[in-house]
């Protein structure tokens, strides 16, 4: 058998067609990365501001707790809703930081967000068949980008957080009066919370890691009919993962904004408080 | 109704070349490949172009039209403005042979480097039986017509020639995925996919999926699930512990490639040819 040359034609090729243009595309290929860049930047700026505008009178208005601050478990959380009163050393650190770090990690390692920011922030590549500006490229083969492989761990936390935000949507139906009595409550904000929970869950359960865990990793679907059903459902959500990603991102910021505007008296939350379902026992 | 189509075609070979402008009479309902053929028949008899089926099934006529990697036979002239100049170049990632024809050897070498399908030695009376449900995922990847448009568009090699020895490219990463998902295969390609085929180079920016004429969900159904499978064997401490204490069953598949102790076929093609 003839030995093959160690150098492949592909390897020695500077013999590509001599074309100097970085791209010959004539459509507006830059539009999508630009919109993505503006969208993500706006969210980063807003959420950073929101994390530091952290007086309870800004992020809590009974029964609404800003989703950026949920679960509230540090000292200084409004007593109605706190899950603990952890005494943090660095007072200037916002209670939101402890919470935001998880969804931030989850989204930063999400396969869709990766695509979006590699394209729009890192220009690697800015669009298909448009040359990237970087001299060398190693992708996700080494640290720090190797860490993207831990996405599933962030997913575990995201499921937890999804549960908490769903619980918050339930709490948004529950108003506590000054005496501690509980009332069934229905406000514009309540609706926003319900939608928020749906969007977060839709995003979280459409995750590629979730798809892998449900049944993606097995090779004999026919022997695992229940897991296969789950996988099919996750795959269905996954098809629209981009949409879930954007909607849930925009929505959670809107809910935060809404709570702030209500809490600071800038807008009125149209609502109805029903009769007391329980009175303050033991309070 | 026909019209005169302004075209700008790259002419040349490995030694050099450039764009040449042509006015080509075209008819209604034609595709870019028709225009190129008329050009070849009437004005540029020595124009080199590779084609075969004219039906989007042989994968021969891959080129770049107005900068977009496409099959020429599947690109209708009516999708362009009649007044605009249509620019046609060869695929830009592979060595050019002449005009629109490139040398796609790179892809055949990568194909040879994929450890082949290894069914169980007991051949079940000559009939392997599989449930349709179990092979459906793999079948999506069998739609591939090997046009290599995805290989050409992938920035890992398109923008970085030096990555070619280390990266198999999307078309072959889905081949790794196809076999890894196959219910009857007996070898484990996860380590070799990561270490030798360069799965980690892919940053899932999805250009392969965008250009695939067969609409294969290369990234979502192939590369990402493969990345998740690789996490199982290489990066997930919990799975590692679960395997050690017997909570997760071993797949029973034999690792191949360097993980199996053999030489890496991918970085040393000459060794592979000898074995
Ligand atoms: S998704 Fe990965 S394989 Fe596909 S073009 Fe992008 S980098 Fe290449
Ligand atoms: S996967 Fe799609 S783009 Fe890639 S070679 Fe096959 S048919 Fe062509
Ligand atoms: S892939 Fe997007 S959340 Fe996991
Ligand atoms: S000629 Fe066969 S795919 Fe275009």
Coordinates of C-alpha atoms and ligand atoms in Angstrom, one line a residue:
Chain A
X1 CA 0.0 0.0 0.0
X2 CA 1.4 3.4 -1.0
X3 CA 2.3 5.5 2.0
X4 CA 0.5 8.7 2.1
X5 CA 2.3 12.0 2.4
X6 CA 2.4 13.4 5.9
X7 CA 1.4 16.8 4.7
X8 CA -2.0 17.0 3.3
X9 CA -2.9 19.3 0.4
X10 CA -5.1 21.1 2.9
X11 CA -2.3 21.7 5.3
X12 CA 0.1 23.3 3.0
X13 CA -2.5 25.3 1.3
X14 CA -1.7 28.9 0.9
X15 CA -3.2 27.9 -2.4
X16 CA -6.6 29.2 -1.8
X17 CA -8.2 31.4 -4.4
X18 CA -6.6 34.8 -4.2
X19 CA -9.4 37.0 -2.9
X20 CA -8.5 39.8 -0.6
X21 CA -12.0 40.9 0.6
X22 CA -12.9 39.8 4.1
X23 CA -16.3 39.0 2.9
X24 CA -18.2 39.4 -0.4
X25 CA -21.6 39.3 1.3
X26 CA -23.8 42.1 0.1
X27 CA -26.7 41.7 2.6
X28 CA -26.8 43.4 6.0
X29 CA -24.9 40.6 7.8
X30 CA -23.9 43.1 10.5
X31 CA -27.4 43.9 11.6
X32 CA -28.1 40.8 13.8
X33 CA -24.8 41.0 15.7
X34 CA -25.3 44.7 16.2
X35 CA -28.8 44.2 17.7
X36 CA -27.5 41.4 19.9
X37 CA -24.7 43.6 21.1
X38 CA -27.0 46.5 21.9
X39 CA -29.6 44.2 23.6
X40 CA -27.1 42.4 25.9
X41 CA -25.2 45.6 26.7
X42 CA -28.5 47.3 27.7
X43 CA -29.3 44.3 30.0
X44 CA -25.9 44.3 31.6
X45 CA -26.1 48.1 32.3
X46 CA -29.6 47.9 33.6
X47 CA -29.0 44.8 35.8
X48 CA -25.8 46.3 37.3
X49 CA -27.7 49.4 38.2
X50 CA -30.5 47.4 39.6
X51 CA -28.2 45.3 41.7
X52 CA -26.8 48.4 43.4
X53 CA -30.0 50.4 43.8
X54 CA -30.6 48.0 46.6
X55 CA -32.6 49.6 49.3
X56 CA -35.6 47.4 50.2
X57 CA -37.9 50.3 49.5
X58 CA -36.7 50.2 46.0
X59 CA -37.0 46.5 45.3
X60 CA -39.9 45.4 47.4
X61 CA -43.5 46.4 47.4
X62 CA -45.9 44.0 49.1
X63 CA -46.5 41.4 47.6
X64 CA -43.9 42.0 44.9
X65 CA -40.3 41.3 45.4
X66 CA -38.0 42.1 42.5
X67 CA -36.9 38.8 40.9
X68 CA -33.3 40.1 40.9
X69 CA -33.5 39.9 44.7
X70 CA -35.2 36.6 45.1
X71 CA -34.7 34.6 47.3
X72 CA -33.8 37.4 49.8
X73 CA -31.7 35.8 52.5
X74 CA -29.3 38.5 53.8
X75 CA -29.6 40.9 56.6
X76 CA -31.7 43.9 55.6
X77 CA -34.2 42.0 53.5
X78 CA -37.8 43.1 54.2
X79 CA -39.0 40.9 57.1
X80 CA -42.1 39.8 55.2
X81 CA -40.2 37.8 52.7
X82 CA -36.7 37.0 54.0
X83 CA -35.5 33.5 53.8
X84 CA -32.8 34.1 56.3
X85 CA -30.6 36.9 57.6
X86 CA -27.1 36.0 56.6
X87 CA -24.8 38.7 57.8
X88 CA -22.6 39.6 54.9
X89 CA -19.3 41.0 55.6
X90 CA -19.1 43.5 52.8
X91 CA -22.1 45.7 53.5
X92 CA -21.8 47.5 50.2
X93 CA -22.3 44.3 48.4
X94 CA -25.8 44.0 47.2
X95 CA -28.0 41.0 48.2
X96 CA -28.7 40.8 44.5
X97 CA -25.1 39.9 43.7
X98 CA -25.4 36.5 45.5
X99 CA -28.4 35.6 43.4
X100 CA -27.5 37.2 40.1
X101 CA -24.3 35.3 39.9
X102 CA -26.2 32.0 39.3
X103 CA -28.4 33.0 36.4
X104 CA -25.5 35.0 35.1
X105 CA -23.3 31.9 35.0
X106 CA -26.2 29.9 33.6
X107 CA -26.7 32.2 30.7
X108 CA -23.1 32.9 30.1
X109 CA -22.5 29.2 29.6
X110 CA -25.7 28.6 27.7
X111 CA -25.1 27.2 24.2
X112 CA -27.3 29.9 22.6
X113 CA -25.8 32.8 24.6
X114 CA -22.3 31.5 23.7
X115 CA -23.1 31.6 20.1
X116 CA -24.6 35.1 20.4
X117 CA -21.8 36.7 22.3
X118 CA -19.0 34.9 20.5
X119 CA -20.5 36.5 17.4
X120 CA -21.5 39.9 18.5
X121 CA -18.9 40.7 21.2
X122 CA -15.9 38.6 20.2
X123 CA -16.6 38.7 16.4
X124 CA -15.5 35.1 16.2
X125 CA -17.0 35.1 13.6
X126 CA -19.1 38.2 13.3
X127 CA -21.3 36.4 10.7
X128 CA -21.0 33.4 8.5
X129 CA -18.4 33.7 5.7
X130 CA -17.2 37.0 7.2
X131 CA -13.6 36.8 8.3
X132 CA -12.9 37.2 12.0
X133 CA -10.2 39.7 13.1
X134 CA -8.3 37.4 15.4
X135 CA -4.9 36.0 14.4
X136 CA -5.2 32.7 16.2
X137 CA -8.1 30.7 17.5
X138 CA -8.3 27.8 19.9
X139 CA -12.1 27.9 20.6
X140 CA -13.2 26.1 23.7
X141 CA -10.2 23.7 23.9
X142 CA -8.5 25.3 26.8
X143 CA -9.0 27.4 30.0
X144 CA -10.9 29.7 30.4
X145 CA -13.4 28.7 27.8
X146 CA -13.0 25.0 28.7
X147 CA -15.2 26.0 31.7
X148 CA -18.2 26.2 29.4
X149 CA -18.4 22.5 29.8
X150 CA -19.7 23.0 33.3
X151 CA -23.0 24.4 31.9
X152 CA -25.0 21.5 33.4
X153 CA -24.0 22.5 37.0
X154 CA -25.4 26.0 36.4
X155 CA -28.5 24.3 35.1
X156 CA -29.0 22.5 38.4
X157 CA -29.0 25.8 40.2
X158 CA -31.2 27.3 37.5
X159 CA -33.9 24.6 38.2
X160 CA -33.8 25.6 41.8
X161 CA -34.1 29.3 40.9
X162 CA -36.9 28.5 38.5
X163 CA -38.7 26.9 41.4
X164 CA -38.2 29.9 43.6
X165 CA -39.4 32.3 40.9
X166 CA -42.5 30.1 40.4
X167 CA -43.1 30.3 44.2
X168 CA -42.7 34.1 43.9
X169 CA -45.4 34.1 41.3
X170 CA -47.7 32.3 43.8
X171 CA -46.7 34.8 46.5
X172 CA -47.7 37.6 44.1
X173 CA -51.3 36.4 44.7
X174 CA -50.9 36.9 48.5
X175 CA -51.1 40.2 50.2
X176 CA -50.2 40.7 53.8
X177 CA -51.9 43.6 55.6
X178 CA -50.3 45.7 58.3
X179 CA -51.8 43.4 61.0
X180 CA -50.3 40.4 59.3
X181 CA -53.5 39.0 57.9
X182 CA -53.2 37.3 54.4
X183 CA -55.4 38.3 51.5
X184 CA -55.9 36.9 48.1
X185 CA -54.5 39.5 45.8
X186 CA -54.8 40.2 42.1
X187 CA -52.8 42.9 40.4
X188 CA -51.2 43.8 37.1
X189 CA -47.9 42.8 38.7
X190 CA -49.3 39.4 39.6
X191 CA -49.8 38.7 35.9
X192 CA -46.3 39.9 35.2
X193 CA -45.0 37.4 37.7
X194 CA -46.9 34.5 36.3
X195 CA -45.6 35.2 32.8
X196 CA -42.1 35.6 34.3
X197 CA -42.2 32.2 35.8
X198 CA -43.5 30.6 32.6
X199 CA -40.7 32.2 30.6
X200 CA -38.0 31.3 33.0
X201 CA -39.2 27.7 33.1
X202 CA -39.5 27.5 29.4
X203 CA -36.0 28.7 29.0
X204 CA -34.5 26.5 31.7
X205 CA -36.2 23.3 30.6
X206 CA -35.3 23.9 26.9
X207 CA -31.6 23.7 27.8
X208 CA -29.3 21.4 25.8
X209 CA -28.0 20.0 29.1
X210 CA -31.5 19.1 30.2
X211 CA -32.0 17.5 26.8
X212 CA -28.9 15.4 27.4
X213 CA -29.9 14.5 30.9
X214 CA -33.5 13.5 30.1
X215 CA -32.6 11.0 27.4
X216 CA -30.1 12.5 25.0
X217 CA -27.3 10.5 26.4
X218 CA -28.9 7.1 25.9
X219 CA -28.9 5.2 22.7
X220 CA -32.0 3.1 23.0
X221 CA -35.0 5.4 23.3
X222 CA -37.3 2.4 22.6
X223 CA -36.4 0.9 26.0
X224 CA -37.1 4.1 27.9
X225 CA -40.5 5.3 26.7
X226 CA -41.0 7.8 29.6
X227 CA -37.6 9.4 29.2
X228 CA -38.1 9.5 25.5
X229 CA -41.3 11.5 26.1
X230 CA -39.5 13.9 28.3
X231 CA -36.7 14.2 25.7
X232 CA -39.3 15.0 23.0
X233 CA -40.8 17.7 25.1
X234 CA -37.5 19.2 26.0
X235 CA -36.5 19.0 22.3
X236 CA -39.7 20.9 21.4
X237 CA -38.8 23.6 23.9
X238 CA -35.3 23.6 22.7
X239 CA -36.3 24.4 19.1
X240 CA -37.3 27.8 20.3
X241 CA -34.5 28.2 22.9
X242 CA -33.4 31.5 21.4
X243 CA -36.9 33.0 21.7
X244 CA -37.2 31.8 25.3
X245 CA -33.7 33.2 26.1
X246 CA -34.6 36.7 24.8
X247 CA -38.1 36.8 26.2
X248 CA -37.2 35.7 29.6
X249 CA -34.2 38.1 29.7
X250 CA -36.3 41.1 28.7
X251 CA -39.2 40.1 30.9
X252 CA -37.3 39.7 34.1
X253 CA -35.8 43.2 33.7
X254 CA -39.3 44.6 33.0
X255 CA -40.6 42.9 36.2
X256 CA -37.8 44.4 38.2
X257 CA -38.5 47.8 36.6
X258 CA -42.2 47.5 37.3
X259 CA -41.6 46.7 41.0
X260 CA -39.3 49.6 41.4
X261 CA -41.7 52.0 39.8
X262 CA -44.5 50.8 42.0
X263 CA -42.3 50.7 45.1
X264 CA -41.2 54.2 44.6
X265 CA -44.7 55.5 43.8
X266 CA -44.0 56.4 40.2
X267 CA -46.8 54.2 38.9
X268 CA -49.9 52.7 40.4
X269 CA -50.3 49.0 40.4
X270 CA -54.0 48.3 39.5
X271 CA -55.1 45.5 41.8
X272 CA -57.8 44.1 43.9
X273 CA -57.4 42.9 47.5
X274 CA -59.9 40.2 48.4
X275 CA -61.2 39.4 52.0
X276 CA -58.7 38.0 54.5
X277 CA -58.0 34.3 54.1
X278 CA -56.1 34.1 57.3
X279 CA -55.4 36.4 60.2
X280 CA -52.1 36.9 61.9
X281 CA -51.8 33.9 64.1
X282 CA -48.8 33.9 66.4
X283 CA -47.4 37.1 64.8
Chain B
X1 CA -38.9 36.7 -19.7
X2 CA -35.2 36.7 -20.0
X3 CA -32.7 39.4 -19.2
X4 CA -29.0 40.1 -19.3
X5 CA -27.4 39.2 -16.1
X6 CA -24.3 41.0 -14.9
X7 CA -21.9 38.5 -13.4
X8 CA -18.5 38.7 -11.8
X9 CA -16.7 35.4 -11.7
X10 CA -13.4 34.6 -10.1
X11 CA -11.0 33.2 -12.7
X12 CA -7.5 31.8 -11.9
X13 CA -5.7 29.0 -10.2
X14 CA -3.3 28.5 -7.3
X15 CA -0.8 30.8 -8.8
X16 CA -3.2 33.7 -8.8
X17 CA -6.3 35.1 -10.3
X18 CA -9.0 37.7 -10.1
X19 CA -12.5 38.8 -11.0
X20 CA -13.7 38.9 -14.6
X21 CA -17.0 40.7 -15.5
X22 CA -19.5 39.2 -17.9
X23 CA -22.9 39.9 -19.3
X24 CA -24.8 36.7 -19.6
X25 CA -28.2 36.3 -21.2
X26 CA -30.5 34.3 -18.9
X27 CA -34.0 32.9 -19.1
X28 CA -36.8 33.0 -16.5
X29 CA -36.7 30.1 -14.0
X30 CA -32.9 29.6 -14.3
X31 CA -30.4 29.1 -11.6
X32 CA -26.9 30.4 -11.1
X33 CA -25.5 27.2 -12.5
X34 CA -27.4 27.7 -15.7
X35 CA -25.9 31.1 -16.1
X36 CA -22.5 29.7 -15.5
X37 CA -23.0 27.0 -18.1
X38 CA -24.2 29.5 -20.7
X39 CA -21.2 31.7 -19.9
X40 CA -19.0 28.6 -20.4
X41 CA -20.8 27.7 -23.7
X42 CA -20.7 31.1 -25.2
X43 CA -18.0 33.4 -23.8
X44 CA -15.6 31.5 -21.6
X45 CA -15.1 28.0 -23.0
X46 CA -12.2 27.3 -20.6
X47 CA -14.1 28.2 -17.5
X48 CA -13.7 25.3 -15.0
X49 CA -16.8 24.3 -13.0
X50 CA -17.7 21.1 -11.2
X51 CA -21.3 19.9 -11.3
X52 CA -23.3 16.8 -11.8
X53 CA -26.9 16.4 -10.8
X54 CA -28.4 19.9 -11.1
X55 CA -30.8 18.8 -8.5
X56 CA -29.1 19.6 -5.2
X57 CA -28.3 16.0 -4.5
X58 CA -24.7 15.3 -5.6
X59 CA -23.0 18.1 -3.7
X60 CA -20.6 19.0 -6.5
X61 CA -21.5 22.6 -7.4
X62 CA -20.6 24.2 -4.1
X63 CA -19.4 27.8 -4.5
X64 CA -19.9 31.2 -3.0
X65 CA -22.5 33.5 -4.5
X66 CA -22.4 37.1 -3.4
X67 CA -20.2 35.9 -0.6
X68 CA -22.6 33.2 0.7
X69 CA -21.6 29.6 0.5
X70 CA -24.3 27.8 -1.6
X71 CA -25.0 25.2 -4.2
X72 CA -25.1 26.9 -7.6
X73 CA -27.8 24.6 -8.9
X74 CA -30.1 25.5 -6.0
X75 CA -29.7 29.3 -6.2
X76 CA -32.5 30.8 -8.3
X77 CA -31.6 33.9 -10.3
X78 CA -35.0 35.3 -9.4
X79 CA -33.9 35.6 -5.8
X80 CA -31.5 38.3 -6.9
X81 CA -32.3 41.7 -8.2
X82 CA -32.1 41.6 -12.1
X83 CA -29.9 44.7 -12.0
X84 CA -27.4 43.5 -9.4
X85 CA -24.1 41.9 -10.3
X86 CA -23.9 38.4 -9.1
X87 CA -20.5 37.5 -7.8
X88 CA -19.4 33.9 -8.0
X89 CA -16.2 32.5 -6.4
X90 CA -14.9 29.1 -5.6
X91 CA -15.1 27.9 -2.0
X92 CA -12.5 30.0 -0.1
X93 CA -11.3 27.4 2.5
X94 CA -9.9 24.8 0.1
X95 CA -7.0 25.0 -2.4
X96 CA -8.2 26.2 -5.7
X97 CA -7.5 24.0 -8.8
X98 CA -8.9 26.3 -11.4
X99 CA -11.7 28.9 -11.5
X100 CA -14.6 27.6 -9.5
X101 CA -13.2 24.1 -8.8
X102 CA -11.4 23.5 -5.5
X103 CA -9.4 20.6 -4.2
X104 CA -11.5 19.1 -1.4
X105 CA -9.0 16.3 -0.4
X106 CA -9.0 17.8 3.2
X107 CA -12.5 16.4 3.7
X108 CA -11.7 12.9 2.4
X109 CA -8.8 12.7 4.8
X110 CA -10.9 13.7 7.7
X111 CA -13.5 11.1 6.6
X112 CA -10.9 8.4 6.7
X113 CA -9.8 9.4 10.2
X114 CA -13.2 8.7 11.8
X115 CA -13.1 5.3 13.5
X116 CA -15.5 3.2 11.4
X117 CA -18.8 1.6 12.5
X118 CA -18.1 -1.4 14.7
X119 CA -21.2 -3.6 15.0
X120 CA -21.2 -6.5 17.5
X121 CA -19.3 -9.6 16.5
X122 CA -22.4 -11.7 17.0
X123 CA -24.3 -10.7 13.9
X124 CA -27.6 -11.9 15.0
X125 CA -28.2 -14.4 12.2
X126 CA -27.2 -11.9 9.6
X127 CA -29.9 -9.5 10.5
X128 CA -29.3 -6.6 12.9
X129 CA -32.5 -5.5 14.4
X130 CA -33.0 -1.9 15.4
X131 CA -36.0 0.0 16.5
X132 CA -36.7 3.0 14.2
X133 CA -36.9 5.2 17.3
X134 CA -33.4 4.4 18.2
X135 CA -31.8 5.2 14.8
X136 CA -33.8 8.3 14.0
X137 CA -31.3 10.7 15.3
X138 CA -28.4 9.1 13.4
X139 CA -30.6 9.1 10.2
X140 CA -30.8 12.9 10.1
X141 CA -27.1 13.0 9.5
X142 CA -27.3 10.5 6.7
X143 CA -29.1 13.1 4.6
X144 CA -25.6 14.7 4.1
X145 CA -24.8 15.1 0.4
X146 CA -21.1 15.9 1.2
X147 CA -21.2 19.3 -0.5
X148 CA -18.7 20.4 2.1
X149 CA -20.3 23.8 2.3
X150 CA -20.3 23.5 6.1
X151 CA -16.6 22.6 6.1
X152 CA -15.9 25.6 3.9
X153 CA -17.9 28.0 6.1
X154 CA -16.7 26.9 9.5
X155 CA -14.5 29.8 10.7
X156 CA -12.2 27.4 12.7
X157 CA -10.5 26.4 9.4
X158 CA -11.8 29.1 7.1
X159 CA -10.0 31.8 9.0
X160 CA -7.2 29.7 10.5
X161 CA -5.4 27.4 8.1
X162 CA -3.3 26.2 10.9
X163 CA -6.2 24.5 12.6
X164 CA -6.8 22.1 9.7
X165 CA -4.7 19.2 11.1
X166 CA -6.5 19.4 14.4
X167 CA -10.1 19.9 13.4
X168 CA -12.4 17.4 11.6
X169 CA -15.0 20.0 10.7
X170 CA -18.8 20.0 11.2
X171 CA -19.5 17.4 8.6
X172 CA -17.4 14.8 10.4
X173 CA -18.3 15.9 13.9
X174 CA -21.8 14.8 13.0
X175 CA -20.4 11.6 11.8
X176 CA -18.9 11.0 15.3
X177 CA -22.2 12.0 16.8
X178 CA -24.1 9.7 14.4
X179 CA -22.0 6.7 15.4
X180 CA -22.0 7.5 19.1
X181 CA -25.8 7.6 19.1
X182 CA -26.1 4.4 17.1
X183 CA -27.6 1.6 19.2
X184 CA -25.5 -1.1 17.7
X185 CA -22.1 0.4 17.7
X186 CA -19.5 -1.1 20.1
X187 CA -16.8 1.5 20.3
X188 CA -16.7 4.8 22.2
X189 CA -15.6 7.8 20.1
X190 CA -16.1 10.5 22.7
X191 CA -12.4 10.9 23.7
X192 CA -11.2 10.8 20.2
X193 CA -13.9 13.3 19.1
X194 CA -12.6 15.7 21.7
X195 CA -8.9 15.1 21.5
X196 CA -8.3 14.3 17.9
X197 CA -11.2 15.6 15.9
X198 CA -11.0 18.9 17.8
X199 CA -14.6 19.1 19.0
X200 CA -13.5 21.8 21.4
X201 CA -12.6 24.1 18.6
X202 CA -16.2 24.5 17.6
X203 CA -17.7 27.4 19.4
X204 CA -21.2 26.5 18.3
X205 CA -21.7 29.7 16.3
X206 CA -23.8 27.7 13.9
X207 CA -22.6 28.8 10.5
X208 CA -22.5 25.1 9.4
X209 CA -26.2 24.8 10.2
X210 CA -26.9 28.0 8.4
X211 CA -25.4 26.9 5.1
X212 CA -26.3 23.2 5.0
X213 CA -28.5 22.7 1.9
X214 CA -30.0 19.6 3.5
X215 CA -31.1 21.6 6.5
X216 CA -29.4 19.2 8.9
X217 CA -29.4 20.6 12.4
X218 CA -25.7 20.1 12.6
X219 CA -25.1 22.1 15.8
X220 CA -28.3 21.5 17.7
X221 CA -28.7 17.8 17.0
X222 CA -25.1 16.8 16.4
X223 CA -22.3 18.9 17.8
X224 CA -24.0 20.1 21.0
X225 CA -25.3 16.6 22.0
X226 CA -21.8 15.3 21.3
X227 CA -20.3 18.0 23.5
X228 CA -22.6 17.0 26.3
X229 CA -21.6 13.3 25.8
X230 CA -18.0 14.4 26.0
X231 CA -18.7 16.2 29.3
X232 CA -19.9 12.9 30.7
X233 CA -16.6 11.2 30.1
X234 CA -14.2 14.0 30.6
X235 CA -15.5 17.0 32.6
X236 CA -18.2 15.9 35.0
X237 CA -17.0 14.9 38.4
X238 CA -20.4 13.7 39.5
X239 CA -20.7 11.3 36.6
X240 CA -17.2 10.2 37.4
X241 CA -18.0 9.3 41.0
X242 CA -21.3 7.8 40.0
X243 CA -19.5 5.4 37.6
X244 CA -16.9 4.5 40.3
X245 CA -19.5 3.6 42.9
X246 CA -21.6 1.8 40.3
X247 CA -24.6 4.2 40.2
X248 CA -24.1 4.7 36.5
X249 CA -23.6 1.7 34.3
X250 CA -20.6 1.5 32.0
X251 CA -21.6 1.8 28.4
X252 CA -19.7 -1.4 27.6
X253 CA -18.2 0.3 24.6
X254 CA -14.5 0.2 23.9
X255 CA -12.8 3.6 23.7
X256 CA -10.9 4.1 20.4
X257 CA -8.3 6.6 19.3
X258 CA -5.6 7.7 21.7
X259 CA -8.1 7.0 24.6
X260 CA -7.8 3.4 23.6
X261 CA -4.0 3.7 23.7
X262 CA -3.5 3.7 20.0
X263 CA -1.8 6.4 17.9
X264 CA -3.9 9.3 17.0
X265 CA -4.9 8.8 13.3
X266 CA -5.7 12.4 13.0
X267 CA -2.4 14.2 13.5
X268 CA -0.3 11.4 11.9
X269 CA -2.1 10.4 8.7
X270 CA 1.0 8.5 7.4
X271 CA 0.9 6.1 10.4
X272 CA -2.8 5.5 9.8
X273 CA -2.2 4.6 6.2
X274 CA 0.4 2.0 7.3
X275 CA -1.6 0.2 9.9
Ligands
LIG1 S1 -21.0 25.6 14.8 FE1 -18.9 24.8 15.2 S2 -18.5 23.4 13.5 FE2 -20.3 24.7 12.9 S3 -19.4 26.3 11.8 FE3 -19.6 27.0 13.9 S4 -17.6 26.5 14.8 FE4 -17.7 25.4 12.9
LIG2 S1 -23.7 18.5 6.5 FE1 -24.9 19.7 5.1 S2 -23.4 21.3 4.5 FE2 -22.2 19.8 5.4 S3 -21.5 18.5 3.8 FE3 -23.4 17.5 4.5 S4 -25.0 18.4 3.3 FE4 -23.2 19.7 3.0
LIG3 S1 -28.4 25.6 26.4 FE1 -29.3 27.5 26.9 S2 -29.7 27.2 28.9 FE2 -28.6 25.4 28.5
LIG4 S1 -25.0 19.9 -9.3 FE1 -25.5 18.4 -7.9 S2 -25.8 19.5 -6.1 FE2 -25.6 21.1 -7.6

